[in-house]
Short mmCIF file of C-alpha atoms (C1' of nucleotides) in Angstrom, two decimals:
data_model
loop_
_atom_site.label_atom_id
_atom_site.label_comp_id
_atom_site.label_asym_id
_atom_site.label_seq_id
_atom_site.Cartn_x
_atom_site.Cartn_y
_atom_site.Cartn_z
CA UNK A 5 -19.08 -9.32 -7.99
CA UNK A 6 -16.73 -8.85 -4.96
CA UNK A 7 -14.29 -11.38 -6.71
CA UNK A 8 -11.12 -9.12 -7.31
CA UNK A 9 -8.25 -11.51 -6.82
CA UNK A 10 -9.51 -15.19 -6.74
CA UNK A 11 -6.72 -16.64 -5.86
CA UNK A 12 -7.06 -20.22 -6.84
CA UNK A 13 -5.59 -22.71 -5.35
CA UNK A 14 -3.31 -25.15 -7.86
CA UNK A 15 -1.06 -26.92 -5.88
CA UNK A 16 -1.37 -28.67 -2.70
CA UNK A 17 0.64 -25.73 -0.95
CA UNK A 18 -1.93 -23.71 -2.57
CA UNK A 19 -4.33 -24.85 -0.15
CA UNK A 20 -2.72 -25.60 2.84
CA UNK A 21 -1.45 -21.59 2.81
CA UNK A 22 -5.02 -20.80 2.11
CA UNK A 23 -6.53 -22.54 4.35
CA UNK A 24 -3.91 -22.00 7.03
CA UNK A 25 -4.26 -18.39 6.50
CA UNK A 26 -7.92 -18.05 6.91
CA UNK A 27 -7.83 -20.27 10.35
CA UNK A 28 -5.21 -17.98 11.45
CA UNK A 29 -6.90 -14.90 10.19
CA UNK A 30 -10.33 -15.85 11.94
CA UNK A 31 -8.62 -16.96 14.84
CA UNK A 32 -9.34 -20.81 14.89
CA UNK A 33 -5.21 -21.70 15.14
CA UNK A 34 -5.08 -19.06 18.17
CA UNK A 35 -2.78 -16.19 18.27
CA UNK A 36 1.01 -16.55 19.61
CA UNK A 37 0.11 -20.34 19.45
CA UNK A 38 3.44 -22.93 18.16
CA UNK A 39 2.70 -24.21 14.42
CA UNK A 40 4.03 -27.81 14.68
CA UNK A 41 5.35 -28.76 11.67
CA UNK A 42 4.46 -32.86 11.96
CA UNK A 43 1.08 -32.03 13.61
CA UNK A 44 -0.57 -29.64 10.90
CA UNK A 45 0.94 -32.43 8.02
CA UNK A 46 -0.86 -34.96 10.14
CA UNK A 47 -4.33 -32.80 10.43
CA UNK A 48 -4.53 -31.50 6.82
CA UNK A 49 -3.05 -34.81 5.33
CA UNK A 50 -0.04 -33.60 3.78
CA UNK A 51 3.28 -34.26 3.68
CA UNK A 52 5.74 -31.76 6.16
CA UNK A 53 6.88 -30.48 3.23
CA UNK A 54 4.12 -28.39 1.89
CA UNK A 55 3.22 -27.79 5.44
CA UNK A 56 6.76 -25.95 5.45
CA UNK A 57 6.04 -24.11 2.43
CA UNK A 58 2.72 -22.97 3.33
CA UNK A 59 4.30 -21.67 6.57
CA UNK A 60 6.55 -20.23 4.79
CA UNK A 61 4.81 -17.93 3.06
CA UNK A 62 2.43 -17.22 6.16
CA UNK A 63 6.30 -15.68 7.34
CA UNK A 64 6.32 -13.46 4.36
CA UNK A 65 2.92 -12.33 5.07
CA UNK A 66 3.84 -11.46 8.54
CA UNK A 67 1.34 -13.78 10.12
CA UNK A 68 3.52 -15.84 11.78
CA UNK A 69 7.07 -15.87 12.83
CA UNK A 70 9.83 -18.43 12.75
CA UNK A 71 13.07 -18.98 14.52
CA UNK A 72 15.80 -21.37 12.75
CA UNK A 73 15.84 -24.68 14.25
CA UNK A 74 13.25 -23.81 16.45
CA UNK A 75 9.64 -23.64 14.81
CA UNK A 76 7.07 -20.90 13.88
CA UNK A 77 4.55 -19.50 15.95
CA UNK A 78 1.39 -17.38 14.76
CA UNK A 79 2.31 -13.54 15.87
CA UNK A 80 0.85 -12.26 18.61
CA UNK A 81 -1.68 -9.60 19.10
CA UNK A 82 -0.91 -6.54 20.46
CA UNK A 83 -2.83 -2.81 20.22
CA UNK A 84 0.50 -1.04 19.56
CA UNK A 85 0.92 -3.72 16.70
CA UNK A 86 -2.49 -2.56 15.26
CA UNK A 87 -1.82 1.43 15.25
CA UNK A 88 1.68 0.80 13.59
CA UNK A 89 -0.50 -1.20 10.53
CA UNK A 90 -2.90 1.54 10.67
CA UNK A 91 0.19 3.99 10.34
CA UNK A 92 1.66 1.98 7.37
CA UNK A 93 -1.93 1.84 5.88
CA UNK A 94 -1.96 5.63 6.41
CA UNK A 95 1.03 5.93 4.36
CA UNK A 96 0.39 3.36 1.73
CA UNK A 97 -3.48 4.39 0.87
CA UNK A 98 -2.67 7.91 1.43
CA UNK A 99 -0.32 7.27 -1.92
CA UNK A 100 -2.94 4.75 -3.86
CA UNK A 101 -5.72 7.37 -3.29
CA UNK A 102 -3.08 10.23 -4.83
CA UNK A 103 -2.44 8.14 -7.75
CA UNK A 104 -5.52 7.09 -8.24
CA UNK A 105 -6.60 10.36 -8.59
CA UNK A 106 -4.32 10.60 -11.58
CA UNK A 107 -4.69 7.17 -13.16
CA UNK A 108 -7.75 5.42 -12.64
CA UNK A 109 -9.77 5.95 -15.95
CA UNK A 110 -12.72 7.93 -16.55
CA UNK A 111 -14.93 4.59 -16.26
CA UNK A 112 -13.28 3.00 -13.35
CA UNK A 113 -14.37 6.25 -11.38
CA UNK A 114 -17.92 6.12 -12.53
CA UNK A 115 -18.09 2.33 -11.28
CA UNK A 116 -16.67 3.58 -8.34
CA UNK A 117 -19.56 6.77 -8.16
CA UNK A 118 -21.89 3.74 -9.13
CA UNK A 119 -20.97 1.75 -5.91
CA UNK A 120 -21.21 4.34 -3.73
CA UNK A 121 -24.53 5.36 -4.65
CA UNK A 122 -25.86 1.40 -4.26
CA UNK A 123 -24.40 1.24 -1.11
CA UNK A 124 -25.89 4.73 -0.24
CA UNK A 125 -29.52 2.94 -0.51
CA UNK A 126 -28.33 0.10 1.50
CA UNK A 127 -27.19 2.26 4.26
CA UNK A 128 -30.65 4.10 4.04
CA UNK A 129 -32.61 0.98 4.42
CA UNK A 130 -30.90 -0.27 7.37
CA UNK A 131 -29.32 -2.95 5.35
CA UNK A 132 -25.80 -2.74 8.25
CA UNK A 133 -23.76 -5.32 6.20
CA UNK A 134 -22.18 -1.95 4.73
CA UNK A 135 -19.37 -1.53 6.70
CA UNK A 136 -17.29 -4.85 6.32
CA UNK A 137 -17.54 -5.69 2.84
CA UNK A 138 -19.12 -2.24 1.43
CA UNK A 139 -15.74 -0.85 2.83
CA UNK A 140 -13.61 -3.06 1.62
CA UNK A 141 -14.81 -3.15 -1.65
CA UNK A 142 -14.16 0.71 -1.73
CA UNK A 143 -10.59 0.80 -0.52
CA UNK A 144 -9.64 -2.07 -3.19
CA UNK A 145 -11.24 0.12 -6.29
CA UNK A 146 -9.31 2.82 -4.86
CA UNK A 147 -6.03 0.95 -4.57
CA UNK A 148 -6.00 -1.13 -7.90
CA UNK A 149 -6.56 2.03 -9.49
CA UNK A 150 -3.43 3.69 -8.17
CA UNK A 151 -2.11 1.21 -11.36
CA UNK A 152 1.31 0.24 -9.27
CA UNK A 153 1.30 -3.13 -8.94
CA UNK A 154 3.75 -3.39 -5.68
CA UNK A 155 1.55 -1.28 -4.04
CA UNK A 156 -1.40 -3.53 -4.77
CA UNK A 157 0.59 -6.63 -3.88
CA UNK A 158 2.04 -4.88 -0.98
CA UNK A 159 -1.80 -3.97 0.41
CA UNK A 160 -3.91 -6.91 -1.12
CA UNK A 161 -1.65 -9.68 -0.80
CA UNK A 162 -0.10 -8.79 2.75
CA UNK A 163 -1.31 -6.14 5.03
CA UNK A 164 -4.70 -6.73 4.48
CA UNK A 165 -4.71 -10.13 5.89
CA UNK A 166 -2.98 -8.78 8.73
CA UNK A 167 -5.27 -5.96 9.28
CA UNK A 168 -7.96 -8.42 9.16
CA UNK A 169 -6.59 -10.78 11.74
CA UNK A 170 -6.25 -8.13 14.03
CA UNK A 171 -9.89 -6.90 14.06
CA UNK A 172 -11.54 -10.19 13.93
CA UNK A 173 -9.79 -11.26 16.54
CA UNK A 174 -9.64 -8.02 18.65
CA UNK A 175 -13.55 -7.57 18.07
CA UNK A 176 -13.15 -4.60 16.61
CA UNK A 177 -15.74 -5.28 13.85
CA UNK A 178 -17.94 -2.22 14.77
CA UNK A 179 -20.10 -0.16 12.61
CA UNK A 180 -19.14 3.63 12.24
CA UNK A 181 -20.89 3.50 9.02
CA UNK A 182 -22.41 6.96 8.63
CA UNK A 183 -19.51 8.94 9.20
CA UNK A 184 -17.47 6.73 6.96
CA UNK A 185 -19.61 6.76 4.37
CA UNK A 186 -19.42 10.89 4.22
CA UNK A 187 -15.69 10.35 3.98
CA UNK A 188 -15.78 7.97 1.30
CA UNK A 189 -18.03 10.29 -0.87
CA UNK A 190 -15.43 13.26 -0.67
CA UNK A 191 -12.62 10.87 -1.61
CA UNK A 192 -14.28 9.89 -4.57
CA UNK A 193 -15.46 13.25 -5.56
CA UNK A 194 -11.63 14.29 -5.28
CA UNK A 195 -10.73 11.68 -7.40
CA UNK A 196 -13.19 12.49 -10.00
CA UNK A 197 -12.18 16.48 -9.69
CA UNK A 198 -8.93 14.77 -10.58
CA UNK A 199 -7.17 16.33 -7.39
CA UNK A 200 -4.34 13.99 -5.96
CA UNK A 201 -3.43 16.44 -3.07
CA UNK A 202 -6.80 16.16 -1.75
CA UNK A 203 -7.50 12.39 -2.40
CA UNK A 204 -4.48 11.68 -0.88
CA UNK A 205 -5.19 14.00 2.54
CA UNK A 206 -8.63 12.67 2.71
CA UNK A 207 -7.95 8.84 2.79
CA UNK A 208 -5.77 9.39 5.22
CA UNK A 209 -7.90 11.22 7.05
CA UNK A 210 -10.05 8.34 6.56
CA UNK A 211 -8.07 6.01 7.98
CA UNK A 212 -6.84 8.01 10.50
CA UNK A 213 -10.37 8.47 11.85
CA UNK A 214 -10.65 4.37 11.75
CA UNK A 215 -7.54 4.21 14.09
CA UNK A 216 -9.04 6.75 16.94
CA UNK A 217 -11.95 4.83 16.51
CA UNK A 218 -10.19 1.38 16.96
CA UNK A 219 -7.88 3.18 19.67
CA UNK A 220 -10.83 4.59 21.78
CA UNK A 221 -12.51 0.90 21.50
CA UNK A 222 -9.09 -0.89 22.80
CA UNK A 223 -8.96 1.29 25.28
CA UNK A 224 -12.16 0.71 26.80
CA UNK A 225 -12.08 -3.03 25.94
CA UNK A 226 -9.15 -2.84 28.61
CA UNK A 227 -10.78 -0.73 31.31
CA UNK A 228 -13.32 -3.54 31.38
CA UNK A 229 -11.09 -6.49 32.73
CA UNK B 24 29.69 0.60 12.23
CA UNK B 25 27.82 0.39 8.67
CA UNK B 26 26.52 -3.13 10.23
CA UNK B 27 22.64 -2.25 11.14
CA UNK B 28 20.59 -5.86 10.66
CA UNK B 29 23.80 -8.45 10.43
CA UNK B 30 21.07 -11.10 9.33
CA UNK B 31 23.52 -14.29 9.77
CA UNK B 32 23.19 -17.05 8.05
CA UNK B 33 22.20 -20.32 10.17
CA UNK B 34 20.86 -22.67 8.34
CA UNK B 35 22.03 -23.68 4.38
CA UNK B 36 18.66 -22.06 2.97
CA UNK B 37 19.76 -18.75 4.72
CA UNK B 38 22.75 -19.13 2.93
CA UNK B 39 21.31 -19.92 -0.40
CA UNK B 40 19.28 -17.18 -0.10
CA UNK B 41 21.78 -14.66 0.70
CA UNK B 42 23.85 -15.96 -2.10
CA UNK B 43 21.03 -15.28 -4.19
CA UNK B 44 19.86 -12.38 -3.80
CA UNK B 45 23.17 -10.99 -3.53
CA UNK B 46 23.60 -12.17 -7.65
CA UNK B 47 20.33 -11.44 -8.23
CA UNK B 48 20.88 -7.54 -7.10
CA UNK B 49 24.13 -6.99 -8.78
CA UNK B 50 23.30 -8.49 -11.88
CA UNK B 51 25.43 -11.70 -11.90
CA UNK B 52 22.00 -13.61 -12.24
CA UNK B 53 20.40 -11.48 -15.17
CA UNK B 54 17.16 -9.89 -14.61
CA UNK B 55 14.46 -11.72 -16.21
CA UNK B 56 16.43 -15.18 -16.66
CA UNK B 57 14.66 -18.67 -15.52
CA UNK B 58 15.72 -20.14 -12.15
CA UNK B 59 16.16 -24.01 -12.56
CA UNK B 60 16.21 -25.35 -9.23
CA UNK B 61 17.97 -28.68 -10.47
CA UNK B 62 20.86 -25.91 -11.71
CA UNK B 63 20.90 -24.15 -8.82
CA UNK B 64 21.30 -27.07 -6.97
CA UNK B 65 24.53 -28.49 -8.67
CA UNK B 66 25.94 -25.01 -8.95
CA UNK B 67 25.59 -24.67 -4.70
CA UNK B 68 26.07 -28.11 -3.93
CA UNK B 69 22.80 -28.28 -1.84
CA UNK B 70 19.60 -30.19 -2.10
CA UNK B 71 16.80 -28.83 -4.27
CA UNK B 72 14.86 -28.56 -1.22
CA UNK B 73 17.25 -25.14 0.18
CA UNK B 74 17.07 -24.11 -3.42
CA UNK B 75 13.27 -23.95 -3.43
CA UNK B 76 13.64 -22.35 0.01
CA UNK B 77 15.51 -19.50 -0.88
CA UNK B 78 13.43 -18.67 -4.51
CA UNK B 79 10.71 -18.73 -1.66
CA UNK B 80 11.94 -16.59 0.06
CA UNK B 81 13.01 -14.82 -3.42
CA UNK B 82 9.56 -14.43 -4.20
CA UNK B 83 8.35 -12.78 -1.12
CA UNK B 84 10.67 -9.83 -1.60
CA UNK B 85 9.44 -9.20 -5.18
CA UNK B 86 12.79 -10.00 -6.61
CA UNK B 87 11.34 -13.29 -8.43
CA UNK B 88 8.15 -13.94 -9.97
CA UNK B 89 6.93 -18.01 -9.83
CA UNK B 90 4.55 -19.79 -11.48
CA UNK B 91 2.97 -23.18 -10.15
CA UNK B 92 4.82 -25.90 -12.53
CA UNK B 93 6.23 -23.43 -14.58
CA UNK B 94 9.14 -22.21 -12.48
CA UNK B 95 10.76 -18.82 -10.97
CA UNK B 96 12.22 -16.02 -13.00
CA UNK B 97 14.01 -12.73 -11.75
CA UNK B 98 11.56 -9.97 -12.47
CA UNK B 99 12.24 -7.80 -14.87
CA UNK B 100 13.64 -4.16 -14.92
CA UNK B 101 11.20 -1.41 -16.49
CA UNK B 102 11.99 2.20 -15.55
CA UNK B 103 8.31 2.42 -14.66
CA UNK B 104 9.08 -0.08 -12.23
CA UNK B 105 11.46 1.68 -10.35
CA UNK B 106 9.06 4.79 -10.39
CA UNK B 107 6.83 2.68 -8.86
CA UNK B 108 9.34 1.80 -6.09
CA UNK B 109 9.98 5.68 -5.63
CA UNK B 110 6.12 6.15 -4.96
CA UNK B 111 6.32 3.07 -2.58
CA UNK B 112 8.81 4.58 -0.90
CA UNK B 113 8.61 8.29 -0.89
CA UNK B 114 4.80 6.99 1.28
CA UNK B 115 6.66 5.05 3.76
CA UNK B 116 9.79 6.46 4.03
CA UNK B 117 7.58 10.40 4.83
CA UNK B 118 5.98 8.51 7.16
CA UNK B 119 9.04 6.81 8.47
CA UNK B 120 10.36 10.25 9.01
CA UNK B 121 7.44 11.37 10.77
CA UNK B 122 7.67 8.49 13.45
CA UNK B 123 11.09 9.33 13.95
CA UNK B 124 10.47 13.05 14.89
CA UNK B 125 8.39 11.65 17.32
CA UNK B 126 10.04 8.86 18.63
CA UNK B 127 13.94 8.99 18.51
CA UNK B 128 15.62 9.24 21.34
CA UNK B 129 17.88 12.87 21.85
CA UNK B 130 20.72 10.24 21.83
CA UNK B 131 19.73 8.66 18.63
CA UNK B 132 19.20 12.46 17.29
CA UNK B 133 22.63 13.49 18.63
CA UNK B 134 23.99 10.45 16.45
CA UNK B 135 22.59 11.17 13.78
CA UNK B 136 23.62 14.55 13.74
CA UNK B 137 26.92 13.38 14.23
CA UNK B 138 26.82 10.97 11.29
CA UNK B 139 25.65 13.86 9.09
CA UNK B 140 28.71 16.43 10.29
CA UNK B 141 31.00 13.11 10.01
CA UNK B 142 29.79 12.93 6.29
CA UNK B 143 30.12 16.44 5.99
CA UNK B 144 33.62 16.65 6.44
CA UNK B 145 33.82 13.63 4.03
CA UNK B 146 32.26 15.92 1.16
CA UNK B 147 34.20 18.62 2.21
CA UNK B 148 37.01 16.54 1.18
CA UNK B 149 36.21 15.24 -1.93
CA UNK B 150 35.68 11.51 -0.33
CA UNK B 151 33.63 11.04 -2.66
CA UNK B 152 32.34 7.70 -1.48
CA UNK B 153 28.99 9.33 0.47
CA UNK B 154 26.48 8.89 -1.98
CA UNK B 155 25.98 5.30 -1.63
CA UNK B 156 27.13 4.19 1.85
CA UNK B 157 26.41 7.88 3.64
CA UNK B 158 22.77 8.01 2.17
CA UNK B 159 22.16 4.79 2.68
CA UNK B 160 23.21 4.75 6.25
CA UNK B 161 20.74 7.95 6.74
CA UNK B 162 18.08 6.57 5.85
CA UNK B 163 18.52 3.67 7.64
CA UNK B 164 18.57 5.24 10.79
CA UNK B 165 15.63 7.31 10.47
CA UNK B 166 13.65 4.03 9.38
CA UNK B 167 14.89 2.39 12.54
CA UNK B 168 13.53 5.66 14.43
CA UNK B 169 10.30 5.09 13.53
CA UNK B 170 10.23 2.41 15.93
CA UNK B 171 7.50 0.84 13.67
CA UNK B 172 8.29 -2.74 13.66
CA UNK B 173 6.21 -3.64 10.51
CA UNK B 174 7.45 -0.64 8.72
CA UNK B 175 11.05 -1.40 9.26
CA UNK B 176 10.55 -4.61 8.16
CA UNK B 177 9.01 -3.52 4.88
CA UNK B 178 11.51 -1.32 3.99
CA UNK B 179 14.98 -3.03 5.27
CA UNK B 180 13.95 -6.32 4.24
CA UNK B 181 12.21 -6.05 1.39
CA UNK B 182 12.13 -2.76 -0.64
CA UNK B 183 15.56 -1.44 -0.43
CA UNK B 184 16.84 -4.56 -1.99
CA UNK B 185 14.36 -4.53 -4.92
CA UNK B 186 15.52 -0.50 -5.05
CA UNK B 187 19.26 -1.68 -5.16
CA UNK B 188 18.91 -4.00 -7.88
CA UNK B 189 17.25 -1.30 -9.80
CA UNK B 190 19.75 0.97 -9.23
CA UNK B 191 22.74 -1.32 -9.87
CA UNK B 192 21.72 -2.56 -12.76
CA UNK B 193 20.50 0.35 -14.58
CA UNK B 194 23.29 2.24 -13.88
CA UNK B 195 21.97 4.64 -11.20
CA UNK B 196 24.77 5.20 -9.10
CA UNK B 197 25.48 8.92 -10.36
CA UNK B 198 26.42 11.53 -7.14
CA UNK B 199 23.67 14.11 -6.70
CA UNK B 200 25.70 14.05 -3.02
CA UNK B 201 25.82 17.97 -2.74
CA UNK B 202 22.14 18.94 -2.68
CA UNK B 203 21.37 15.72 -1.44
CA UNK B 204 23.25 16.69 1.75
CA UNK B 205 21.74 20.00 2.26
CA UNK B 206 18.27 18.06 2.14
CA UNK B 207 19.20 15.40 4.94
CA UNK B 208 20.40 18.24 6.78
CA UNK B 209 17.25 19.76 7.12
CA UNK B 210 15.62 17.00 7.73
CA UNK B 211 17.32 16.26 10.74
CA UNK B 212 17.05 19.49 11.79
CA UNK B 213 13.05 18.91 11.74
CA UNK B 214 13.36 15.91 13.61
CA UNK B 215 15.29 17.06 16.06
CA UNK B 216 12.99 20.31 16.27
CA UNK B 217 10.54 17.54 17.25
CA UNK B 218 8.37 18.54 13.72
CA UNK B 219 6.66 15.36 12.46
CA UNK B 220 4.91 17.61 9.81
CA UNK B 221 7.39 18.90 8.31
CA UNK B 222 9.60 16.23 8.62
CA UNK B 223 7.37 13.70 6.60
CA UNK B 224 7.18 16.98 4.13
CA UNK B 225 10.81 17.33 3.82
CA UNK B 226 11.68 13.45 3.77
CA UNK B 227 9.02 13.07 0.66
CA UNK B 228 10.57 16.20 -1.51
CA UNK B 229 14.10 14.53 -0.80
CA UNK B 230 12.85 11.19 -2.22
CA UNK B 231 11.12 12.75 -4.92
CA UNK B 232 13.78 14.78 -6.41
CA UNK B 233 15.61 11.51 -6.47
CA UNK B 234 12.95 9.87 -8.43
CA UNK B 235 12.89 13.19 -10.76
CA UNK B 236 16.99 12.80 -10.78
CA UNK B 237 16.66 9.05 -12.09
CA UNK B 238 14.08 10.12 -14.15
CA UNK B 239 16.08 12.05 -16.28
CA UNK B 240 18.58 9.84 -16.39
CA UNK B 241 16.65 7.00 -17.74
CA UNK B 242 15.28 9.47 -20.10
CA UNK B 243 18.51 10.25 -21.38
CA UNK B 244 20.37 6.61 -21.44
CA UNK B 245 17.68 5.77 -23.52
CA UNK B 246 18.11 8.71 -25.49
CA UNK B 247 21.95 7.00 -26.37
CA UNK B 248 20.01 4.04 -27.94
"C1'" DA C 5 15.99 -27.60 47.63
"C1'" DG C 6 18.12 -25.77 43.65
"C1'" DA C 7 21.89 -26.21 39.87
"C1'" DC C 8 24.25 -28.84 36.51
"C1'" DT C 9 25.05 -32.55 33.60
"C1'" DG C 10 24.68 -35.68 30.12
"C1'" DT C 11 21.28 -38.98 27.42
"C1'" DA C 12 16.96 -39.53 25.28
"C1'" DA C 13 13.07 -37.65 22.71
"C1'" DA C 14 10.89 -34.29 20.03
"C1'" DT C 15 11.16 -31.25 16.68
"C1'" DT C 16 13.48 -29.03 12.47
"C1'" DG C 17 16.38 -29.29 8.43
"C1'" DT C 18 18.36 -31.25 4.19
"C1'" DC C 19 18.27 -34.93 1.66
"C1'" DG C 20 17.36 -38.65 -2.84
"C1'" DA C 21 13.11 -40.56 -5.03
"C1'" DC C 22 9.14 -40.44 -7.35
"C1'" DA C 23 4.58 -38.20 -8.96
"C1'" DA C 24 2.54 -34.90 -11.44
"C1'" DT C 25 2.99 -31.47 -15.04
"C1'" DT C 26 5.15 -28.72 -18.77
"C1'" DT C 27 7.74 -28.46 -22.31
"C1'" DT C 28 10.39 -30.54 -26.27
"C1'" DC C 29 10.24 -32.31 -30.85
"C1'" DA C 30 9.29 -35.84 -33.93
"C1'" DA C 31 5.75 -37.94 -36.95
"C1'" DT C 32 1.68 -37.74 -39.53
"C1'" DA C 33 -2.21 -35.36 -41.85
"C1'" DT C 34 -4.00 -31.25 -44.34
"C1'" DA D 17 5.02 -26.06 -45.58
"C1'" DT D 18 1.98 -25.83 -41.83
"C1'" DA D 19 -0.80 -27.44 -38.21
"C1'" DT D 20 -1.75 -31.22 -35.28
"C1'" DT D 21 -0.77 -34.76 -32.32
"C1'" DG D 22 1.47 -37.77 -29.04
"C1'" DA D 23 5.08 -39.94 -27.01
"C1'" DA D 24 9.59 -38.63 -24.39
"C1'" DA D 25 12.45 -35.79 -21.97
"C1'" DA D 26 12.78 -32.19 -18.66
"C1'" DT D 27 11.02 -29.25 -14.95
"C1'" DT D 28 8.33 -28.58 -10.97
"C1'" DG D 29 5.16 -30.87 -6.69
"C1'" DT D 30 5.17 -34.06 -3.15
"C1'" DC D 31 6.82 -37.32 -0.10
"C1'" DG D 32 9.31 -40.28 3.60
"C1'" DA D 33 13.49 -41.23 5.59
"C1'" DC D 34 17.83 -39.72 7.47
"C1'" DA D 35 20.56 -35.90 9.93
"C1'" DA D 36 21.42 -31.93 12.92
"C1'" DT D 37 19.70 -28.95 16.23
"C1'" DT D 38 16.71 -28.31 20.14
"C1'" DT D 39 14.05 -29.42 24.16
"C1'" DA D 40 12.87 -32.30 27.87
"C1'" DC D 41 14.36 -34.68 31.97
"C1'" DA D 42 16.51 -37.68 34.83
"C1'" DG D 43 20.47 -37.97 37.55
"C1'" DT D 44 24.14 -36.08 39.93
"C1'" DC D 45 26.69 -32.84 42.96
"C1'" DT D 46 27.05 -29.20 46.35
#
DNA sequence: AGACTGTAAATTGTCGACAATTTTCAATAT
DNA sequence: ATATTGAAAATTGTCGACAATTTACAGTCT
């Protein structure tokens, strides 16, 4: 369990891409820093061509920005940027929930309910790991349940790594466990009732709450300095 | 007028990318066909490396699909695929309209109103070119008005070329002029009233109508064969 | 001192060649 | 005839070298 898209690296560029993405998302390569093709190719012991290809793919994930004849830099993180991403998440995942209510199979919905009740036990027993992995699992299933291939690709391959980068590096790993769990429950109920309208509304509110939660944290973080 | 993002080609790869994108969108390179790197590099008189880079960028626009060690193919068009894109458009452009109602400046809104009334004259005088260019112009302005850089990039650089490819190749260039014009008018009114909620609802309905219009055309097209 | 200029260094862009993999297809066996 | 095998052909992946462009910096001028 817990592996949705086992994107396995077949080529060298794949490996370089995955590795660089990990290092960028987790801050090992600093936000805003320049990506020197030469430097990286010696560091990873591959040719410049594969580094270039990896950088191109990072650019299409919006993790780095490239200027012709000048080079690529890791995107710089701003609170506004994170808020913008949450606006997009609200729109896309709201639609995903709507579609999931229409297109998920009965057995997929039962699995989703099962996931939730197993998570309920964990939360009750104070296994606090819920927030990160559990929340992600829940959202992934609904995204996949939309059965909209383009939407799935946009969210899974693109947006989520960006969001994760922001959350890791701006220190937004906070809990918000208990209320989020109830929100998940209501979303699943709407889906199992085959109520697309409500599923979308609830998902959007769920993401708005997350966004507000993060916004206040960002504000308090800034006031500490 | 009528050039929003004059994405100018500075490098050879840019030129190859723009040219290939044009040929794919307009069907000169057939949907579903294989893209041979060698073949294209002789055709365009550039090295394989620049063709490769262009193909990579086409892949990140979802215009081609690539499999490692096998090659790249232009995406195949299906009615379902087009419907999926319209679901995403509904979500993203709905959000764009909401944000535009919050973030567009008064002068930008006045310009938008000006655009609409100039288009009204054209429609009245039977200049039927409205549908394609005029509709696009309207939507672009609202997208830019959202002031959300990630959202703008997703729609302008990514989704719109895909949608255009479908519309061109499936022969969906039809009119729907008069009703669409009224819908535009109501959306602008909501924006100028600074009513994000209504702006989003109206934009979503506008896109739903487009979608339904296309769906019926697709159905009638199929029944002809 | 500060602004401008031109040359040198460094970095990115492009190329052709070689390596690895897939595909083709003829030869063979059942 | 069909299926299987294996070598050859074709295609993609990777590499190092060269070209074009940008950046750094020393020298000059006001």
